[in-house]
Tab-separated table of C-alpha atoms and ligand atoms in Angstrom:
chain	number	residue	atom	x	y	z
A	1	MET	CA	56.677	-76.095	-2.386
A	2	LYS	CA	60.126	-74.887	-3.405
A	3	PHE	CA	63.152	-75.690	-1.223
A	4	PHE	CA	65.780	-73.043	-0.520
A	5	ILE	CA	68.759	-73.504	1.795
A	6	ASP	CA	69.248	-70.800	4.425
A	7	THR	CA	73.025	-70.476	4.687
A	8	ALA	CA	76.105	-68.806	3.211
A	9	ASN	CA	78.208	-71.941	3.824
A	10	LEU	CA	79.439	-73.213	0.443
A	11	ALA	CA	79.940	-76.840	1.570
A	12	GLN	CA	76.356	-77.022	2.860
A	13	ILE	CA	74.996	-75.372	-0.305
A	14	LYS	CA	76.928	-77.952	-2.384
A	15	GLU	CA	75.595	-80.869	-0.295
A	16	ALA	CA	71.965	-79.687	-0.590
A	17	ASN	CA	72.367	-78.960	-4.292
A	18	GLU	CA	73.743	-82.461	-4.921
A	19	LEU	CA	70.569	-83.931	-3.401
A	20	GLY	CA	68.829	-82.561	-6.496
A	21	ILE	CA	65.988	-80.888	-4.638
A	22	LEU	CA	67.369	-77.384	-4.217
A	23	ASP	CA	65.535	-74.433	-5.814
A	24	GLY	CA	67.529	-71.554	-4.352
A	25	VAL	CA	69.505	-70.023	-1.485
A	26	THR	CA	68.779	-67.348	1.115
A	27	THR	CA	71.420	-65.527	3.100
A	28	ASN	CA	71.412	-62.680	5.593
A	29	PRO	CA	74.127	-60.510	7.195
A	30	SER	CA	74.375	-62.858	10.200
A	31	LEU	CA	74.894	-65.900	7.957
A	32	MET	CA	77.548	-64.041	5.891
A	33	ALA	CA	79.364	-62.947	9.068
A	34	LYS	CA	79.298	-66.551	10.321
A	35	GLU	CA	81.369	-67.549	7.257
A	36	GLY	CA	83.929	-64.825	8.061
A	37	ILE	CA	83.206	-62.853	4.874
A	38	LYS	CA	84.384	-59.256	5.284
A	39	GLY	CA	84.196	-56.235	2.967
A	40	SER	CA	81.891	-55.520	0.031
A	41	ASP	CA	84.212	-57.130	-2.569
A	42	ALA	CA	84.299	-60.386	-0.610
A	43	VAL	CA	80.527	-60.271	-0.119
A	44	PHE	CA	79.885	-59.675	-3.826
A	45	ASN	CA	82.309	-62.468	-4.808
A	46	HIS	CA	80.601	-64.829	-2.377
A	47	TYR	CA	77.182	-64.142	-3.932
A	48	LYS	CA	78.705	-64.651	-7.389
A	49	THR	CA	80.114	-68.048	-6.324
A	50	ILE	CA	76.725	-69.118	-4.915
A	51	CYS	CA	74.990	-68.044	-8.164
A	52	GLU	CA	77.444	-70.150	-10.159
A	53	MET	CA	76.816	-73.179	-7.903
A	54	VAL	CA	73.004	-73.160	-7.783
A	55	ASP	CA	70.592	-72.664	-10.662
A	56	GLY	CA	67.848	-70.857	-8.729
A	57	ASP	CA	66.945	-67.693	-6.884
A	58	ILE	CA	69.653	-66.381	-4.561
A	59	SER	CA	68.555	-63.830	-1.933
A	60	ALA	CA	71.178	-61.156	-1.168
A	61	GLU	CA	70.292	-58.820	1.690
A	62	VAL	CA	70.877	-55.065	1.741
A	63	ILE	CA	72.371	-53.553	4.881
A	64	SER	CA	71.158	-49.997	4.150
A	65	THR	CA	68.058	-48.680	5.890
A	66	ASP	CA	67.528	-45.421	3.961
A	67	PHE	CA	65.376	-45.513	0.803
A	68	LYS	CA	67.965	-44.079	-1.602
A	69	GLU	CA	70.764	-46.186	-0.144
A	70	ILE	CA	68.663	-49.378	-0.264
A	71	VAL	CA	67.937	-48.694	-3.949
A	72	GLU	CA	71.626	-48.074	-4.776
A	73	GLU	CA	72.791	-51.140	-2.844
A	74	GLY	CA	70.017	-53.289	-4.318
A	75	LYS	CA	70.884	-52.240	-7.872
A	76	LYS	CA	74.512	-53.303	-7.301
A	77	LEU	CA	73.451	-56.650	-5.809
A	78	ALA	CA	70.998	-57.308	-8.669
A	79	ALA	CA	73.761	-56.617	-11.199
A	80	ILE	CA	75.841	-59.541	-9.845
A	81	HIS	CA	73.690	-62.192	-11.581
A	82	PRO	CA	70.162	-62.494	-13.071
A	83	ASN	CA	69.215	-64.957	-10.295
A	84	ILE	CA	69.851	-62.465	-7.479
A	85	VAL	CA	66.770	-61.494	-5.470
A	86	VAL	CA	67.292	-58.346	-3.375
A	87	LYS	CA	66.356	-58.935	0.259
A	88	VAL	CA	64.871	-55.839	1.911
A	89	PRO	CA	63.836	-55.391	5.560
A	90	MET	CA	60.202	-54.675	6.492
A	91	ILE	CA	60.659	-51.023	7.434
A	92	LYS	CA	59.070	-47.863	5.989
A	93	ASP	CA	61.974	-47.097	3.632
A	94	GLY	CA	62.140	-50.794	2.810
A	95	VAL	CA	58.514	-50.803	1.608
A	96	LYS	CA	59.225	-47.735	-0.557
A	97	ALA	CA	62.282	-49.505	-1.968
A	98	LEU	CA	60.286	-52.699	-2.636
A	99	LYS	CA	57.898	-50.652	-4.787
A	100	TRP	CA	60.830	-49.000	-6.592
A	101	PHE	CA	62.444	-52.374	-7.303
A	102	THR	CA	59.079	-53.773	-8.499
A	103	ASP	CA	58.606	-50.834	-10.886
A	104	ASN	CA	62.158	-51.276	-12.179
A	105	GLY	CA	62.079	-55.029	-12.791
A	106	ILE	CA	64.251	-56.072	-9.831
A	107	ARG	CA	62.967	-59.062	-7.864
A	108	THR	CA	62.761	-58.812	-4.075
A	109	ASN	CA	62.406	-60.766	-0.854
A	110	CYS	CA	60.870	-58.800	2.016
A	111	THR	CA	62.498	-60.036	5.220
A	112	LEU	CA	61.846	-59.753	8.979
A	113	VAL	CA	58.097	-60.250	8.600
A	114	PHE	CA	56.221	-61.157	11.770
A	115	SER	CA	52.581	-60.162	11.123
A	116	ALA	CA	49.811	-60.402	8.530
A	117	GLY	CA	49.752	-56.599	8.297
A	118	GLN	CA	53.419	-56.527	7.286
A	119	ALA	CA	52.749	-59.329	4.780
A	120	ILE	CA	49.929	-57.303	3.185
A	121	LEU	CA	52.203	-54.228	2.841
A	122	ALA	CA	54.973	-56.288	1.226
A	123	ALA	CA	52.511	-57.800	-1.263
A	124	LYS	CA	51.021	-54.368	-2.057
A	125	ALA	CA	54.548	-53.115	-2.797
A	126	GLY	CA	54.956	-56.017	-5.240
A	127	ALA	CA	57.559	-58.095	-3.368
A	128	THR	CA	58.439	-61.309	-5.222
A	129	TYR	CA	58.800	-63.164	-1.915
A	130	VAL	CA	57.837	-62.372	1.664
A	131	SER	CA	59.691	-64.039	4.529
A	132	PRO	CA	57.781	-64.697	7.765
A	133	PHE	CA	60.234	-65.813	10.484
A	134	ILE	CA	58.543	-68.921	11.883
A	135	GLY	CA	61.125	-70.007	14.481
A	136	ARG	CA	61.533	-66.524	15.945
A	137	ILE	CA	57.731	-66.157	16.252
A	138	ASP	CA	57.577	-69.522	18.046
A	139	ASP	CA	60.460	-68.426	20.319
A	140	SER	CA	58.458	-65.371	21.374
A	141	GLY	CA	55.500	-67.507	22.457
A	142	TRP	CA	53.304	-67.044	19.354
A	143	ASP	CA	52.486	-69.544	16.603
A	144	GLY	CA	54.575	-69.040	13.463
A	145	MET	CA	52.610	-71.588	11.447
A	146	GLU	CA	49.348	-69.810	12.190
A	147	LEU	CA	50.817	-66.739	10.434
A	148	ILE	CA	51.678	-68.821	7.341
A	149	GLY	CA	48.069	-70.061	7.191
A	150	GLN	CA	46.697	-66.534	7.656
A	151	MET	CA	48.990	-65.165	4.938
A	152	ALA	CA	48.112	-67.972	2.502
A	153	HIS	CA	44.395	-67.278	3.073
A	154	ILE	CA	44.756	-63.506	2.581
A	155	TYR	CA	46.998	-63.794	-0.481
A	156	GLN	CA	44.618	-66.244	-2.159
A	157	LEU	CA	41.540	-64.125	-1.328
A	158	GLN	CA	43.138	-60.919	-2.557
A	159	GLY	CA	44.913	-62.447	-5.561
A	160	TYR	CA	48.377	-61.280	-4.457
A	161	LYS	CA	51.172	-62.781	-6.535
A	162	THR	CA	53.842	-62.512	-3.785
A	163	GLU	CA	55.187	-65.935	-2.782
A	164	ILE	CA	55.214	-66.939	0.888
A	165	LEU	CA	58.749	-67.962	1.843
A	166	ALA	CA	58.710	-69.643	5.255
A	167	ALA	CA	61.981	-68.659	6.998
A	168	SER	CA	63.638	-69.138	10.383
A	169	ILE	CA	62.987	-72.876	10.075
A	170	ARG	CA	64.313	-74.944	12.974
A	171	SER	CA	63.248	-78.531	12.234
A	172	ALA	CA	61.983	-81.055	9.697
A	173	LEU	CA	58.536	-80.743	11.312
A	174	HIS	CA	58.560	-77.008	10.540
A	175	ILE	CA	59.072	-77.887	6.841
A	176	VAL	CA	56.149	-80.330	6.839
A	177	LYS	CA	53.894	-77.819	8.632
A	178	ALA	CA	54.891	-74.996	6.256
A	179	ALA	CA	53.899	-77.222	3.316
A	180	GLU	CA	50.577	-78.037	5.007
A	181	MET	CA	49.831	-74.394	5.696
A	182	GLY	CA	50.366	-73.352	2.078
A	183	ALA	CA	53.881	-71.845	1.981
A	184	ASP	CA	55.195	-71.498	-1.589
A	185	VAL	CA	58.819	-71.828	-0.476
A	186	CYS	CA	60.601	-73.042	2.644
A	187	THR	CA	64.149	-71.873	3.352
A	188	CYS	CA	65.854	-74.280	5.711
A	189	PRO	CA	69.152	-75.107	7.376
A	190	LEU	CA	70.752	-78.243	5.842
A	191	GLU	CA	70.099	-80.159	9.090
A	192	SER	CA	66.321	-79.638	8.792
A	193	ILE	CA	66.310	-80.733	5.134
A	194	LEU	CA	68.257	-83.899	6.020
A	195	GLY	CA	65.899	-84.410	8.987
A	196	LEU	CA	63.134	-85.128	6.469
A	197	LEU	CA	64.962	-88.348	5.548
A	198	LYS	CA	64.820	-89.817	9.012
A	199	HIS	CA	62.428	-92.503	10.178
A	200	PRO	CA	63.395	-95.415	12.460
A	201	LEU	CA	61.174	-97.836	10.505
A	202	THR	CA	63.111	-96.997	7.328
A	203	ASP	CA	66.396	-97.863	9.085
A	204	LEU	CA	64.963	-101.091	10.569
A	205	GLY	CA	63.344	-102.060	7.269
A	206	LEU	CA	66.528	-101.494	5.273
A	207	ALA	CA	68.620	-103.461	7.781
A	208	LYS	CA	66.212	-106.410	7.399
A	209	PHE	CA	66.182	-106.195	3.586
A	210	LEU	CA	69.997	-106.129	3.465
A	211	GLU	CA	70.173	-109.067	5.891
A	212	ASP	CA	67.708	-111.089	3.797
A	213	ALA	CA	69.536	-110.154	0.589
A	214	LYS	CA	72.565	-112.070	1.875
A	215	LYS	CA	70.437	-115.245	1.627
A	216	PHE	CA	70.256	-115.102	-2.141
A	217	SER	CA	73.310	-113.082	-3.188
B	1	LIG	O1	67.286	-65.867	6.695
B	1	LIG	C1	66.382	-65.452	7.643
B	1	LIG	C2	65.966	-66.486	8.662
B	1	LIG	O2	65.803	-67.719	8.079
B	1	LIG	C3	66.774	-66.498	9.929
B	1	LIG	O3	66.568	-67.639	10.708
B	1	LIG	O4	67.198	-69.122	12.571
B	1	LIG	O5	68.196	-66.812	12.457
B	1	LIG	O6	65.798	-67.134	13.059
B	1	LIG	P1	66.964	-67.675	12.281
C-alpha cells in the first residue's frame, strides 16, 4: 500500500518525506485554505513547491463544477508538474471531465466518493485514483472500511485499473484496516502516520535495553 500525506502544510510534508516512506501528497481546498494560501498564483506556486519537495503523485483539486471549466482548470493544474494528479469531485460534470482527462493523458483522482456506485462510475471514466472518505462515512453512522472492501472486490472482479485511495483517515487503526481491506493507497494526516510507531511495549523494551546497555558500556 502506498502512503500519501493529506495536508498542504509544508513542514508536515517535509517531516513525512524525511521518514522515507512517503509516496505522494493529497490536498483539497479546505487544506489549502487552512494554510492561508489565497489567489490562483499562490495556489499554483504552493503546488509547485510541494512537487519539488516530494517525488511522487501530488493531487491538486479543481474548484470548478462545470465540465468545460473543470477541463480548463485541470489542464492548468496538470501543466504545473508531471507529478500533478487532477482531483475532480464525484458529480455529473466531474465524471465527464474524468473521461476527458483519461482520453487526453491527464491523471486524475476522483474525490468525495461515498458509495460503491460512485466508485464504479469513477473507474468506468478511467480515474487513476478514487478517494472514498472513510472518516466521514464513519461519522455518519456507516462503515467506511466496509466500502473499501466492497470496492476492492468489485475492482478485482471487473478488472478495473483505478487505484483505491483511502481518504479522510482519522487514526493509525484506520491505516491498518485500509491495508487489510485492500486499499492501494492511504492518504493520512501526519499524526496518524506517526501513530503507527506507537506501542507501549516498544517504549518499555527500549528503556530496559538502554538501562542494561549501561552495564557494559
Ligand atoms: O482530502 C480529502 C479527505 O482526506 C478529507 O478528510 O478529515 O476532512 O474528512 P477529512
